[in-house]
PDB file of C-alpha atoms and ligand atoms in Angstrom:
ATOM      1  CA  MET A   1       2.203  10.331 -25.799  1.00  0.00           C
ATOM      2  CA  ILE A   2      -0.934  10.435 -23.749  1.00  0.00           C
ATOM      3  CA  ASN A   3      -4.381  10.200 -25.336  1.00  0.00           C
ATOM      4  CA  GLN A   4      -5.655  13.766 -24.837  1.00  0.00           C
ATOM      5  CA  GLU A   5      -9.233  13.059 -25.729  1.00  0.00           C
ATOM      6  CA  ARG A   6      -9.421  10.299 -23.148  1.00  0.00           C
ATOM      7  CA  LEU A   7      -7.687  12.465 -20.566  1.00  0.00           C
ATOM      8  CA  GLN A   8     -10.327  15.169 -21.057  1.00  0.00           C
ATOM      9  CA  GLU A   9     -13.056  12.551 -20.655  1.00  0.00           C
ATOM     10  CA  ILE A  10     -11.570  11.469 -17.339  1.00  0.00           C
ATOM     11  CA  LYS A  11     -11.243  15.066 -16.201  1.00  0.00           C
ATOM     12  CA  LYS A  12     -14.885  15.776 -17.010  1.00  0.00           C
ATOM     13  CA  ARG A  13     -16.052  12.677 -15.167  1.00  0.00           C
ATOM     14  CA  ALA A  14     -13.916  13.507 -12.122  1.00  0.00           C
ATOM     15  CA  LEU A  15     -15.311  17.038 -11.946  1.00  0.00           C
ATOM     16  CA  GLU A  16     -18.856  15.728 -12.260  1.00  0.00           C
ATOM     17  CA  SER A  17     -18.173  13.359  -9.352  1.00  0.00           C
ATOM     18  CA  HIS A  18     -16.768  16.224  -7.250  1.00  0.00           C
ATOM     19  CA  ILE A  19     -13.334  14.668  -7.015  1.00  0.00           C
ATOM     20  CA  PRO A  20     -10.948  17.488  -6.081  1.00  0.00           C
ATOM     21  CA  ILE A  21      -8.583  17.199  -9.034  1.00  0.00           C
ATOM     22  CA  ILE A  22      -5.820  19.706  -9.639  1.00  0.00           C
ATOM     23  CA  MET A  23      -7.047  23.064 -10.914  1.00  0.00           C
ATOM     24  CA  ASP A  24      -6.012  24.259 -14.366  1.00  0.00           C
ATOM     25  CA  ASP A  25      -3.976  27.253 -13.206  1.00  0.00           C
ATOM     26  CA  THR A  26      -2.173  25.137 -10.597  1.00  0.00           C
ATOM     27  CA  LEU A  27      -1.281  22.586 -13.249  1.00  0.00           C
ATOM     28  CA  GLU A  28      -0.074  25.341 -15.584  1.00  0.00           C
ATOM     29  CA  GLU A  29       2.185  26.743 -12.884  1.00  0.00           C
ATOM     30  CA  ILE A  30       3.727  23.314 -12.258  1.00  0.00           C
ATOM     31  CA  GLN A  31       4.174  22.721 -15.991  1.00  0.00           C
ATOM     32  CA  LYS A  32       5.921  26.061 -16.262  1.00  0.00           C
ATOM     33  CA  ARG A  33       8.297  25.246 -13.382  1.00  0.00           C
ATOM     34  CA  LEU A  34       9.277  21.851 -14.776  1.00  0.00           C
ATOM     35  CA  LYS A  35       9.468  22.658 -18.476  1.00  0.00           C
ATOM     36  CA  ASN A  36      13.155  23.535 -18.562  1.00  0.00           C
ATOM     37  CA  LYS A  37      14.242  20.600 -16.442  1.00  0.00           C
ATOM     38  CA  PRO A  38      12.026  17.554 -16.979  1.00  0.00           C
ATOM     39  CA  PRO A  39      12.021  15.357 -13.868  1.00  0.00           C
ATOM     40  CA  LYS A  40      12.950  11.716 -13.902  1.00  0.00           C
ATOM     41  CA  LYS A  41      11.089  10.635 -10.792  1.00  0.00           C
ATOM     42  CA  ILE A  42       7.979  12.144  -9.286  1.00  0.00           C
ATOM     43  CA  LEU A  43       6.313  11.204  -6.023  1.00  0.00           C
ATOM     44  CA  GLU A  44       2.667  12.101  -5.625  1.00  0.00           C
ATOM     45  CA  ILE A  45       0.785  11.881  -2.322  1.00  0.00           C
ATOM     46  CA  GLY A  46      -2.958  11.654  -3.092  1.00  0.00           C
ATOM     47  CA  THR A  47      -3.789  10.007  -6.429  1.00  0.00           C
ATOM     48  CA  ALA A  48      -7.599  10.145  -6.413  1.00  0.00           C
ATOM     49  CA  VAL A  49      -8.495   8.852  -9.902  1.00  0.00           C
ATOM     50  CA  GLY A  50      -5.073   9.643 -11.331  1.00  0.00           C
ATOM     51  CA  TYR A  51      -5.831  12.858 -13.179  1.00  0.00           C
ATOM     52  CA  SER A  52      -2.852  14.905 -11.944  1.00  0.00           C
ATOM     53  CA  ALA A  53      -0.503  11.914 -12.252  1.00  0.00           C
ATOM     54  CA  MET A  54      -1.532  11.473 -15.887  1.00  0.00           C
ATOM     55  CA  CYS A  55      -0.899  15.154 -16.534  1.00  0.00           C
ATOM     56  CA  PHE A  56       2.508  14.966 -14.825  1.00  0.00           C
ATOM     57  CA  SER A  57       3.461  11.912 -16.874  1.00  0.00           C
ATOM     58  CA  GLU A  58       3.769  14.224 -19.858  1.00  0.00           C
ATOM     59  CA  LEU A  59       6.385  16.301 -18.071  1.00  0.00           C
ATOM     60  CA  LEU A  60       8.732  13.380 -17.387  1.00  0.00           C
ATOM     61  CA  GLN A  61      11.996  12.517 -19.068  1.00  0.00           C
ATOM     62  CA  SER A  62      11.476   9.671 -21.528  1.00  0.00           C
ATOM     63  CA  ASP A  63      12.612   7.034 -19.005  1.00  0.00           C
ATOM     64  CA  GLY A  64      10.976   8.761 -16.038  1.00  0.00           C
ATOM     65  CA  TYR A  65       8.251   7.456 -13.788  1.00  0.00           C
ATOM     66  CA  ILE A  66       5.788   8.416 -11.093  1.00  0.00           C
ATOM     67  CA  ASP A  67       5.039   6.793  -7.752  1.00  0.00           C
ATOM     68  CA  THR A  68       1.683   7.816  -6.357  1.00  0.00           C
ATOM     69  CA  ILE A  69      -0.159   6.925  -3.148  1.00  0.00           C
ATOM     70  CA  GLU A  70      -3.912   6.584  -2.545  1.00  0.00           C
ATOM     71  CA  ARG A  71      -5.731   5.064   0.409  1.00  0.00           C
ATOM     72  CA  GLU A  72      -9.249   4.640  -0.982  1.00  0.00           C
ATOM     73  CA  SER A  73      -9.379   1.312  -2.806  1.00  0.00           C
ATOM     74  CA  GLU A  74     -12.205   2.340  -5.155  1.00  0.00           C
ATOM     75  CA  ARG A  75     -10.164   5.296  -6.324  1.00  0.00           C
ATOM     76  CA  VAL A  76      -7.096   3.101  -6.708  1.00  0.00           C
ATOM     77  CA  GLU A  77      -9.031   0.772  -9.004  1.00  0.00           C
ATOM     78  CA  GLU A  78     -10.394   3.658 -11.043  1.00  0.00           C
ATOM     79  CA  ALA A  79      -6.950   5.241 -11.315  1.00  0.00           C
ATOM     80  CA  LYS A  80      -5.449   1.971 -12.534  1.00  0.00           C
ATOM     81  CA  GLN A  81      -8.123   1.672 -15.210  1.00  0.00           C
ATOM     82  CA  ASN A  82      -7.570   5.281 -16.203  1.00  0.00           C
ATOM     83  CA  PHE A  83      -3.810   4.744 -16.555  1.00  0.00           C
ATOM     84  CA  ILE A  84      -4.435   1.857 -18.936  1.00  0.00           C
ATOM     85  CA  TYR A  85      -7.122   3.818 -20.786  1.00  0.00           C
ATOM     86  CA  VAL A  86      -4.756   6.691 -21.626  1.00  0.00           C
ATOM     87  CA  GLY A  87      -1.722   4.424 -22.050  1.00  0.00           C
ATOM     88  CA  VAL A  88       0.495   5.492 -19.138  1.00  0.00           C
ATOM     89  CA  GLN A  89       0.323   2.323 -17.046  1.00  0.00           C
ATOM     90  CA  ASP A  90       4.052   1.669 -17.533  1.00  0.00           C
ATOM     91  CA  LYS A  91       5.024   5.084 -16.212  1.00  0.00           C
ATOM     92  CA  ILE A  92       2.924   5.280 -13.069  1.00  0.00           C
ATOM     93  CA  HIS A  93       3.069   2.991 -10.062  1.00  0.00           C
ATOM     94  CA  ILE A  94       0.289   3.313  -7.536  1.00  0.00           C
ATOM     95  CA  TYR A  95       0.703   2.349  -3.890  1.00  0.00           C
ATOM     96  CA  GLU A  96      -2.531   1.523  -2.155  1.00  0.00           C
ATOM     97  CA  GLY A  97      -2.698   2.517   1.490  1.00  0.00           C
ATOM     98  CA  ASP A  98      -2.250   5.352   3.931  1.00  0.00           C
ATOM     99  CA  ALA A  99       0.623   7.605   2.938  1.00  0.00           C
ATOM    100  CA  VAL A 100       1.475   8.008   6.614  1.00  0.00           C
ATOM    101  CA  GLU A 101       2.381   4.319   6.664  1.00  0.00           C
ATOM    102  CA  ILE A 102       3.734   3.956   3.136  1.00  0.00           C
ATOM    103  CA  LEU A 103       6.033   6.981   2.950  1.00  0.00           C
ATOM    104  CA  PRO A 104       8.454   5.855   5.691  1.00  0.00           C
ATOM    105  CA  THR A 105       8.951   2.565   3.800  1.00  0.00           C
ATOM    106  CA  LEU A 106      10.035   4.274   0.554  1.00  0.00           C
ATOM    107  CA  GLU A 107      13.750   4.564  -0.103  1.00  0.00           C
ATOM    108  CA  ASN A 108      13.802   6.359  -3.440  1.00  0.00           C
ATOM    109  CA  VAL A 109      15.085   9.730  -4.515  1.00  0.00           C
ATOM    110  CA  TYR A 110      12.598  12.020  -6.256  1.00  0.00           C
ATOM    111  CA  ASP A 111      13.093  15.148  -8.320  1.00  0.00           C
ATOM    112  CA  VAL A 112       9.562  16.311  -7.647  1.00  0.00           C
ATOM    113  CA  VAL A 113       7.160  15.651  -4.785  1.00  0.00           C
ATOM    114  CA  PHE A 114       3.533  16.686  -5.177  1.00  0.00           C
ATOM    115  CA  ILE A 115       1.629  16.804  -1.891  1.00  0.00           C
ATOM    116  CA  ASP A 116      -2.143  16.646  -2.375  1.00  0.00           C
ATOM    117  CA  ALA A 117      -3.717  14.531   0.398  1.00  0.00           C
ATOM    118  CA  ALA A 118      -4.898  14.859   4.020  1.00  0.00           C
ATOM    119  CA  LYS A 119      -4.242  18.468   5.032  1.00  0.00           C
ATOM    120  CA  GLY A 120      -3.757  17.511   8.666  1.00  0.00           C
ATOM    121  CA  LYS A 121      -0.693  15.515   7.625  1.00  0.00           C
ATOM    122  CA  TYR A 122       1.079  18.156   5.543  1.00  0.00           C
ATOM    123  CA  PRO A 123       3.942  18.765   8.029  1.00  0.00           C
ATOM    124  CA  PHE A 124       4.596  15.023   8.137  1.00  0.00           C
ATOM    125  CA  PHE A 125       4.469  14.829   4.337  1.00  0.00           C
ATOM    126  CA  LEU A 126       6.965  17.705   4.119  1.00  0.00           C
ATOM    127  CA  ASN A 127       9.456  15.882   6.320  1.00  0.00           C
ATOM    128  CA  GLN A 128       9.087  12.707   4.298  1.00  0.00           C
ATOM    129  CA  ALA A 129       9.427  14.657   1.046  1.00  0.00           C
ATOM    130  CA  LEU A 130      12.638  16.288   2.281  1.00  0.00           C
ATOM    131  CA  ARG A 131      14.043  12.904   3.255  1.00  0.00           C
ATOM    132  CA  MET A 132      13.672  11.673  -0.340  1.00  0.00           C
ATOM    133  CA  LEU A 133      14.156  14.861  -2.353  1.00  0.00           C
ATOM    134  CA  SER A 134      17.062  15.033  -4.794  1.00  0.00           C
ATOM    135  CA  PRO A 135      19.587  17.864  -4.186  1.00  0.00           C
ATOM    136  CA  ASP A 136      17.959  20.084  -6.810  1.00  0.00           C
ATOM    137  CA  GLY A 137      14.474  18.765  -6.215  1.00  0.00           C
ATOM    138  CA  ILE A 138      11.243  20.684  -5.869  1.00  0.00           C
ATOM    139  CA  ILE A 139       8.202  20.171  -3.649  1.00  0.00           C
ATOM    140  CA  PHE A 140       4.731  21.364  -4.601  1.00  0.00           C
ATOM    141  CA  ALA A 141       1.966  21.397  -1.990  1.00  0.00           C
ATOM    142  CA  ASP A 142      -1.556  21.898  -3.310  1.00  0.00           C
ATOM    143  CA  ASN A 143      -4.473  23.464  -1.408  1.00  0.00           C
ATOM    144  CA  ILE A 144      -2.027  25.245   0.866  1.00  0.00           C
ATOM    145  CA  LEU A 145      -4.351  28.247   1.318  1.00  0.00           C
ATOM    146  CA  TYR A 146      -7.477  26.104   1.721  1.00  0.00           C
ATOM    147  CA  LYS A 147     -10.236  28.377   0.456  1.00  0.00           C
ATOM    148  CA  GLY A 148      -8.582  31.318   2.136  1.00  0.00           C
ATOM    149  CA  TYR A 149      -8.981  29.919   5.678  1.00  0.00           C
ATOM    150  CA  VAL A 150      -5.219  29.643   6.146  1.00  0.00           C
ATOM    151  CA  MET A 151      -4.609  33.383   5.768  1.00  0.00           C
ATOM    152  CA  SER A 152      -7.704  34.548   7.651  1.00  0.00           C
ATOM    153  CA  ASP A 153      -8.254  34.617  11.411  1.00  0.00           C
ATOM    154  CA  TYR A 154     -10.985  32.100  10.949  1.00  0.00           C
ATOM    155  CA  ASN A 155     -10.334  29.251  13.344  1.00  0.00           C
ATOM    156  CA  LYS A 156     -13.627  28.081  14.735  1.00  0.00           C
ATOM    157  CA  HIS A 157     -14.257  25.948  11.739  1.00  0.00           C
ATOM    158  CA  LYS A 158     -14.554  22.197  11.922  1.00  0.00           C
ATOM    159  CA  GLN A 159     -11.525  22.133   9.633  1.00  0.00           C
ATOM    160  CA  ARG A 160      -9.345  23.926  12.162  1.00  0.00           C
ATOM    161  CA  THR A 161      -6.965  20.975  12.515  1.00  0.00           C
ATOM    162  CA  ALA A 162      -6.370  21.098   8.781  1.00  0.00           C
ATOM    163  CA  VAL A 163      -5.852  24.864   8.901  1.00  0.00           C
ATOM    164  CA  ARG A 164      -3.429  24.594  11.829  1.00  0.00           C
ATOM    165  CA  ASN A 165      -1.384  21.986   9.981  1.00  0.00           C
ATOM    166  CA  LEU A 166      -1.325  23.924   6.731  1.00  0.00           C
ATOM    167  CA  ARG A 167      -0.050  26.944   8.673  1.00  0.00           C
ATOM    168  CA  GLU A 168       2.551  24.709  10.278  1.00  0.00           C
ATOM    169  CA  TYR A 169       3.612  23.515   6.823  1.00  0.00           C
ATOM    170  CA  ILE A 170       4.048  27.096   5.605  1.00  0.00           C
ATOM    171  CA  LYS A 171       6.037  27.985   8.708  1.00  0.00           C
ATOM    172  CA  GLU A 172       8.345  24.994   8.379  1.00  0.00           C
ATOM    173  CA  ALA A 173       8.815  25.403   4.647  1.00  0.00           C
ATOM    174  CA  THR A 174       9.566  29.121   4.846  1.00  0.00           C
ATOM    175  CA  GLU A 175      11.770  28.962   7.961  1.00  0.00           C
ATOM    176  CA  ASN A 176      13.832  25.966   6.865  1.00  0.00           C
ATOM    177  CA  PRO A 177      17.237  27.464   5.938  1.00  0.00           C
ATOM    178  CA  GLU A 178      17.742  24.784   3.280  1.00  0.00           C
ATOM    179  CA  LEU A 179      14.627  25.780   1.369  1.00  0.00           C
ATOM    180  CA  GLU A 180      13.409  28.608  -0.755  1.00  0.00           C
ATOM    181  CA  THR A 181       9.633  28.659  -0.552  1.00  0.00           C
ATOM    182  CA  GLU A 182       6.998  30.612  -2.421  1.00  0.00           C
ATOM    183  CA  ILE A 183       3.284  30.605  -1.666  1.00  0.00           C
ATOM    184  CA  LEU A 184       1.188  31.292  -4.753  1.00  0.00           C
ATOM    185  CA  GLU A 185      -2.484  32.142  -4.924  1.00  0.00           C
ATOM    186  CA  VAL A 186      -3.146  29.971  -7.955  1.00  0.00           C
ATOM    187  CA  GLY A 187      -6.010  27.521  -7.591  1.00  0.00           C
ATOM    188  CA  ASP A 188      -6.537  26.715  -3.921  1.00  0.00           C
ATOM    189  CA  GLY A 189      -3.033  27.880  -3.083  1.00  0.00           C
ATOM    190  CA  LEU A 190       0.245  26.273  -4.109  1.00  0.00           C
ATOM    191  CA  ALA A 191       3.446  26.132  -2.065  1.00  0.00           C
ATOM    192  CA  ILE A 192       6.628  25.660  -4.062  1.00  0.00           C
ATOM    193  CA  SER A 193       9.812  24.770  -2.196  1.00  0.00           C
ATOM    194  CA  LYS A 194      13.216  24.310  -3.745  1.00  0.00           C
ATOM    195  CA  ARG A 195      16.436  23.374  -2.066  1.00  0.00           C
ATOM    196  CA  LYS A 196      18.758  26.348  -1.971  1.00  0.00           C
ATOM    197  CA  VAL A 197      21.977  26.086  -3.865  1.00  0.00           C
ATOM    198  CA  MET A 198      24.490  26.546  -1.009  1.00  0.00           C
TER     199      MET A 198
HETATM  200  N1  LIG B   1      -3.934  14.565  -6.994  1.00  0.00           N
HETATM  201  C1  LIG B   1      -5.299  14.306  -7.449  1.00  0.00           C
HETATM  202  C2  LIG B   1      -6.335  14.695  -6.431  1.00  0.00           C
HETATM  203  C3  LIG B   1      -6.122  14.121  -5.053  1.00  0.00           C
HETATM  204  S1  LIG B   1      -7.494  14.402  -3.989  1.00  0.00           S
HETATM  205  C4  LIG B   1      -5.531  15.085  -8.731  1.00  0.00           C
HETATM  206  O1  LIG B   1      -5.212  16.281  -8.748  1.00  0.00           O
HETATM  207  O2  LIG B   1      -6.041  14.526  -9.703  1.00  0.00           O
HETATM  208  C5  LIG B   1      -6.817  13.788  -2.505  1.00  0.00           C
HETATM  209  C6  LIG B   1      -6.748  12.280  -2.422  1.00  0.00           C
HETATM  210  O3  LIG B   1      -5.878  11.957  -1.351  1.00  0.00           O
HETATM  211  C7  LIG B   1      -8.089  11.603  -2.129  1.00  0.00           C
HETATM  212  O4  LIG B   1      -8.385  10.667  -3.130  1.00  0.00           O
HETATM  213  C8  LIG B   1      -7.870  10.932  -0.774  1.00  0.00           C
HETATM  214  O5  LIG B   1      -8.498   9.664  -0.680  1.00  0.00           O
HETATM  215  C9  LIG B   1      -6.366  10.789  -0.722  1.00  0.00           C
HETATM  216  N2  LIG B   1      -5.791  10.778   0.618  1.00  0.00           N
HETATM  217  C10 LIG B   1      -6.061  11.644   1.620  1.00  0.00           C
HETATM  218  N3  LIG B   1      -5.305  11.362   2.688  1.00  0.00           N
HETATM  219  C11 LIG B   1      -4.525  10.310   2.351  1.00  0.00           C
HETATM  220  C12 LIG B   1      -3.541   9.555   3.045  1.00  0.00           C
HETATM  221  N4  LIG B   1      -3.223   9.829   4.307  1.00  0.00           N
HETATM  222  N5  LIG B   1      -2.946   8.537   2.395  1.00  0.00           N
HETATM  223  C13 LIG B   1      -3.282   8.245   1.114  1.00  0.00           C
HETATM  224  N6  LIG B   1      -4.200   8.917   0.418  1.00  0.00           N
HETATM  225  C14 LIG B   1      -4.822   9.939   1.022  1.00  0.00           C
HETATM  226 MG1  LIG B   2      -5.557  19.401  -4.493  1.00  0.00          MG
END
Protein backbone atom coordinates (compact mmCIF):
# COMPACT_ATOMS: atom_id res chain seq x y z
CA MET A 1 0.00 0.00 0.00
CA ILE A 2 1.22 3.40 -0.99
CA ASN A 3 1.73 6.18 1.55
CA GLN A 4 -1.14 8.53 0.64
CA GLU A 5 0.04 11.44 2.70
CA ARG A 6 3.42 11.38 1.00
CA LEU A 7 1.81 10.99 -2.41
CA GLN A 8 -0.26 14.13 -1.80
CA GLU A 9 2.90 15.98 -0.75
CA ILE A 10 4.57 15.02 -4.02
CA LYS A 11 1.51 16.03 -6.00
CA LYS A 12 1.42 19.44 -4.33
CA ARG A 13 5.11 20.02 -4.98
CA ALA A 14 4.78 18.97 -8.63
CA LEU A 15 1.88 21.35 -9.19
CA GLU A 16 3.78 24.18 -7.55
CA SER A 17 6.71 23.49 -9.89
CA HIS A 18 4.38 23.51 -12.92
CA ILE A 19 5.12 19.91 -13.80
CA PRO A 20 2.26 18.74 -16.02
CA ILE A 21 1.11 15.80 -13.92
CA ILE A 22 -2.01 13.84 -14.76
CA MET A 23 -5.24 15.69 -13.99
CA ASP A 24 -7.62 14.31 -11.38
CA ASP A 25 -10.50 13.56 -13.75
CA THR A 26 -8.15 11.84 -16.21
CA LEU A 27 -6.78 9.67 -13.43
CA GLU A 28 -10.31 8.84 -12.26
CA GLU A 29 -11.30 7.76 -15.76
CA ILE A 30 -8.27 5.45 -16.00
CA GLN A 31 -8.95 4.03 -12.54
CA LYS A 32 -12.52 3.34 -13.58
CA ARG A 33 -11.42 1.53 -16.76
CA LEU A 34 -8.91 -0.70 -14.98
CA LYS A 35 -10.82 -1.46 -11.79
CA ASN A 36 -12.48 -4.65 -13.01
CA LYS A 37 -9.36 -6.05 -14.62
CA PRO A 38 -6.21 -5.01 -12.76
CA PRO A 39 -3.23 -4.96 -15.13
CA LYS A 40 -0.08 -6.91 -14.53
CA LYS A 41 2.28 -4.81 -16.61
CA ILE A 42 2.03 -1.14 -17.43
CA LEU A 43 4.26 0.86 -19.74
CA GLU A 44 4.36 4.60 -19.24
CA ILE A 45 5.98 7.02 -21.69
CA GLY A 46 6.80 10.26 -19.81
CA THR A 47 7.50 9.80 -16.09
CA ALA A 48 8.22 13.38 -15.01
CA VAL A 49 8.56 13.05 -11.21
CA GLY A 50 6.64 9.79 -11.09
CA TYR A 51 3.27 11.03 -9.89
CA SER A 52 1.08 9.14 -12.40
CA ALA A 53 3.24 6.01 -12.11
CA MET A 54 2.77 6.02 -8.34
CA CYS A 55 -0.98 6.38 -8.78
CA PHE A 56 -1.04 3.54 -11.33
CA SER A 57 0.96 1.29 -9.01
CA GLU A 58 -2.16 1.03 -6.87
CA LEU A 59 -4.12 -0.39 -9.78
CA LEU A 60 -1.73 -3.28 -10.44
CA GLN A 61 -2.17 -6.94 -9.65
CA SER A 62 -0.16 -7.85 -6.56
CA ASP A 63 2.79 -9.13 -8.62
CA GLY A 64 2.46 -6.43 -11.28
CA TYR A 65 4.95 -3.78 -12.26
CA ILE A 66 5.43 -0.61 -14.25
CA ASP A 67 8.11 0.35 -16.74
CA THR A 68 8.33 4.08 -17.28
CA ILE A 69 10.54 6.25 -19.50
CA GLU A 70 11.87 9.77 -18.86
CA ARG A 71 14.58 11.66 -20.71
CA GLU A 72 15.33 14.50 -18.28
CA SER A 73 17.90 13.22 -15.78
CA GLU A 74 16.86 15.63 -13.00
CA ARG A 75 13.31 14.35 -13.21
CA VAL A 76 14.55 10.76 -13.26
CA GLU A 77 16.44 11.36 -10.02
CA GLU A 78 13.45 13.02 -8.39
CA ALA A 79 11.14 10.23 -9.53
CA LYS A 80 13.47 7.59 -8.09
CA GLN A 81 13.53 9.39 -4.74
CA ASN A 82 9.76 9.72 -4.82
CA PHE A 83 9.31 6.00 -5.49
CA ILE A 84 11.41 5.19 -2.43
CA TYR A 85 9.63 7.85 -0.37
CA VAL A 86 6.19 6.32 -0.96
CA GLY A 87 7.48 2.73 -0.94
CA VAL A 88 6.88 1.64 -4.55
CA GLN A 89 10.49 1.33 -5.70
CA ASP A 90 10.12 -2.43 -6.20
CA LYS A 91 7.14 -2.03 -8.51
CA ILE A 92 8.37 0.68 -10.84
CA HIS A 93 11.37 0.54 -13.14
CA ILE A 94 12.46 3.78 -14.73
CA TYR A 95 14.36 3.92 -18.01
CA GLU A 96 16.37 7.07 -18.47
CA GLY A 97 16.59 8.34 -22.02
CA ASP A 98 14.60 9.30 -25.07
CA ALA A 99 11.58 7.08 -25.53
CA VAL A 100 12.13 7.23 -29.28
CA GLU A 101 15.36 5.31 -28.74
CA ILE A 102 14.32 3.16 -25.79
CA LEU A 103 10.95 1.87 -27.00
CA PRO A 104 12.29 -0.09 -30.00
CA THR A 105 14.65 -1.95 -27.63
CA LEU A 106 11.85 -3.18 -25.34
CA GLU A 107 10.55 -6.69 -25.90
CA ASN A 108 7.87 -6.95 -23.24
CA VAL A 109 4.13 -7.39 -23.40
CA TYR A 110 2.04 -4.79 -21.58
CA ASP A 111 -1.60 -4.78 -20.54
CA VAL A 112 -1.69 -1.01 -20.38
CA VAL A 113 0.33 1.67 -22.17
CA PHE A 114 0.06 5.25 -20.97
CA ILE A 115 1.37 7.79 -23.48
CA ASP A 116 2.21 11.14 -21.88
CA ALA A 117 5.35 12.59 -23.49
CA ALA A 118 6.41 14.60 -26.57
CA LYS A 119 3.23 15.28 -28.54
CA GLY A 120 5.10 15.36 -31.83
CA LYS A 121 5.96 11.69 -31.31
CA TYR A 122 2.49 10.36 -30.52
CA PRO A 123 2.04 8.44 -33.81
CA PHE A 124 5.39 6.75 -33.24
CA PHE A 125 4.45 5.96 -29.64
CA LEU A 126 1.16 4.45 -30.84
CA ASN A 127 2.96 2.08 -33.20
CA GLN A 128 5.38 1.03 -30.48
CA ALA A 129 2.51 0.57 -28.02
CA LEU A 130 0.66 -1.65 -30.49
CA ARG A 131 3.77 -3.74 -31.03
CA MET A 132 3.91 -4.57 -27.30
CA LEU A 133 0.24 -4.52 -26.32
CA SER A 134 -1.31 -7.71 -24.96
CA PRO A 135 -4.31 -9.08 -26.93
CA ASP A 136 -6.80 -7.50 -24.52
CA GLY A 137 -4.62 -4.52 -23.74
CA ILE A 138 -5.57 -0.88 -23.54
CA ILE A 139 -3.75 2.29 -24.58
CA PHE A 140 -4.37 5.66 -22.94
CA ALA A 141 -3.00 8.82 -24.55
CA ASP A 142 -3.08 11.94 -22.40
CA ASN A 143 -3.30 15.54 -23.66
CA ILE A 144 -4.81 14.30 -26.90
CA LEU A 145 -6.94 17.45 -27.32
CA TYR A 146 -4.13 19.81 -26.27
CA LYS A 147 -6.01 22.76 -24.81
CA GLY A 148 -8.59 22.47 -27.54
CA TYR A 149 -6.14 23.22 -30.38
CA VAL A 150 -6.58 19.75 -31.86
CA MET A 151 -10.29 20.20 -32.56
CA SER A 152 -10.11 23.84 -33.66
CA ASP A 153 -8.92 25.22 -36.99
CA TYR A 154 -6.12 26.90 -35.17
CA ASN A 155 -2.90 25.99 -36.93
CA LYS A 156 -0.66 29.01 -36.97
CA HIS A 157 0.55 28.30 -33.51
CA LYS A 158 4.15 27.50 -32.72
CA GLN A 159 2.84 24.16 -31.49
CA ARG A 160 1.46 23.23 -34.89
CA THR A 161 3.77 20.23 -35.24
CA ALA A 162 2.40 18.88 -31.99
CA VAL A 163 -1.17 19.54 -33.12
CA ARG A 164 -0.58 17.86 -36.49
CA ASN A 165 0.83 14.78 -34.78
CA LEU A 166 -1.97 14.57 -32.24
CA ARG A 167 -4.46 14.71 -35.11
CA GLU A 168 -2.48 11.99 -36.86
CA TYR A 169 -2.66 9.88 -33.69
CA ILE A 170 -6.44 10.27 -33.52
CA LYS A 171 -6.77 9.38 -37.19
CA GLU A 172 -4.61 6.27 -36.88
CA ALA A 173 -6.22 5.12 -33.66
CA THR A 174 -9.78 5.57 -34.92
CA GLU A 175 -9.18 4.17 -38.43
CA ASN A 176 -7.19 1.13 -37.33
CA PRO A 177 -9.62 -1.80 -37.83
CA GLU A 178 -8.05 -3.65 -34.90
CA LEU A 179 -8.86 -0.89 -32.43
CA GLU A 180 -11.85 0.60 -30.76
CA THR A 181 -11.00 4.17 -29.84
CA GLU A 182 -12.79 6.77 -27.77
CA ILE A 183 -11.73 10.39 -27.37
CA LEU A 184 -12.83 11.85 -24.05
CA GLU A 185 -12.85 15.47 -23.00
CA VAL A 186 -11.61 14.77 -19.49
CA GLY A 187 -8.59 16.78 -18.41
CA ASP A 188 -6.62 17.86 -21.47
CA GLY A 189 -8.22 15.13 -23.55
CA LEU A 190 -7.77 11.38 -23.20
CA ALA A 191 -7.74 8.83 -26.01
CA ILE A 192 -8.61 5.29 -25.00
CA SER A 193 -7.93 2.48 -27.47
CA LYS A 194 -8.73 -1.16 -26.94
CA ARG A 195 -8.07 -4.05 -29.23
CA LYS A 196 -11.32 -5.31 -30.69
CA VAL A 197 -12.36 -8.80 -29.83
CA MET A 198 -12.48 -10.36 -33.33
N1 LIG B 1 3.13 11.15 -16.58
C1 LIG B 1 3.54 12.24 -15.70
C2 LIG B 1 3.72 13.55 -16.42
C3 LIG B 1 4.62 13.49 -17.63
S1 LIG B 1 4.99 15.08 -18.27
C4 LIG B 1 2.48 12.40 -14.62
O1 LIG B 1 1.30 12.46 -14.98
O2 LIG B 1 2.82 12.49 -13.44
C5 LIG B 1 5.86 14.60 -19.71
C6 LIG B 1 7.26 14.11 -19.46
O3 LIG B 1 7.69 13.45 -20.63
C7 LIG B 1 8.28 15.22 -19.17
O4 LIG B 1 8.91 15.00 -17.94
C8 LIG B 1 9.26 15.12 -20.34
O5 LIG B 1 10.60 15.35 -19.94
C9 LIG B 1 9.07 13.70 -20.80
N2 LIG B 1 9.36 13.46 -22.21
C10 LIG B 1 8.92 14.19 -23.26
N3 LIG B 1 9.34 13.64 -24.41
C11 LIG B 1 10.04 12.53 -24.08
C12 LIG B 1 10.73 11.55 -24.84
N4 LIG B 1 10.79 11.62 -26.17
N5 LIG B 1 11.34 10.55 -24.18
C13 LIG B 1 11.30 10.49 -22.83
N6 LIG B 1 10.67 11.39 -22.06
C14 LIG B 1 10.04 12.40 -22.68
MG1 LIG C 1 -0.23 14.65 -19.54
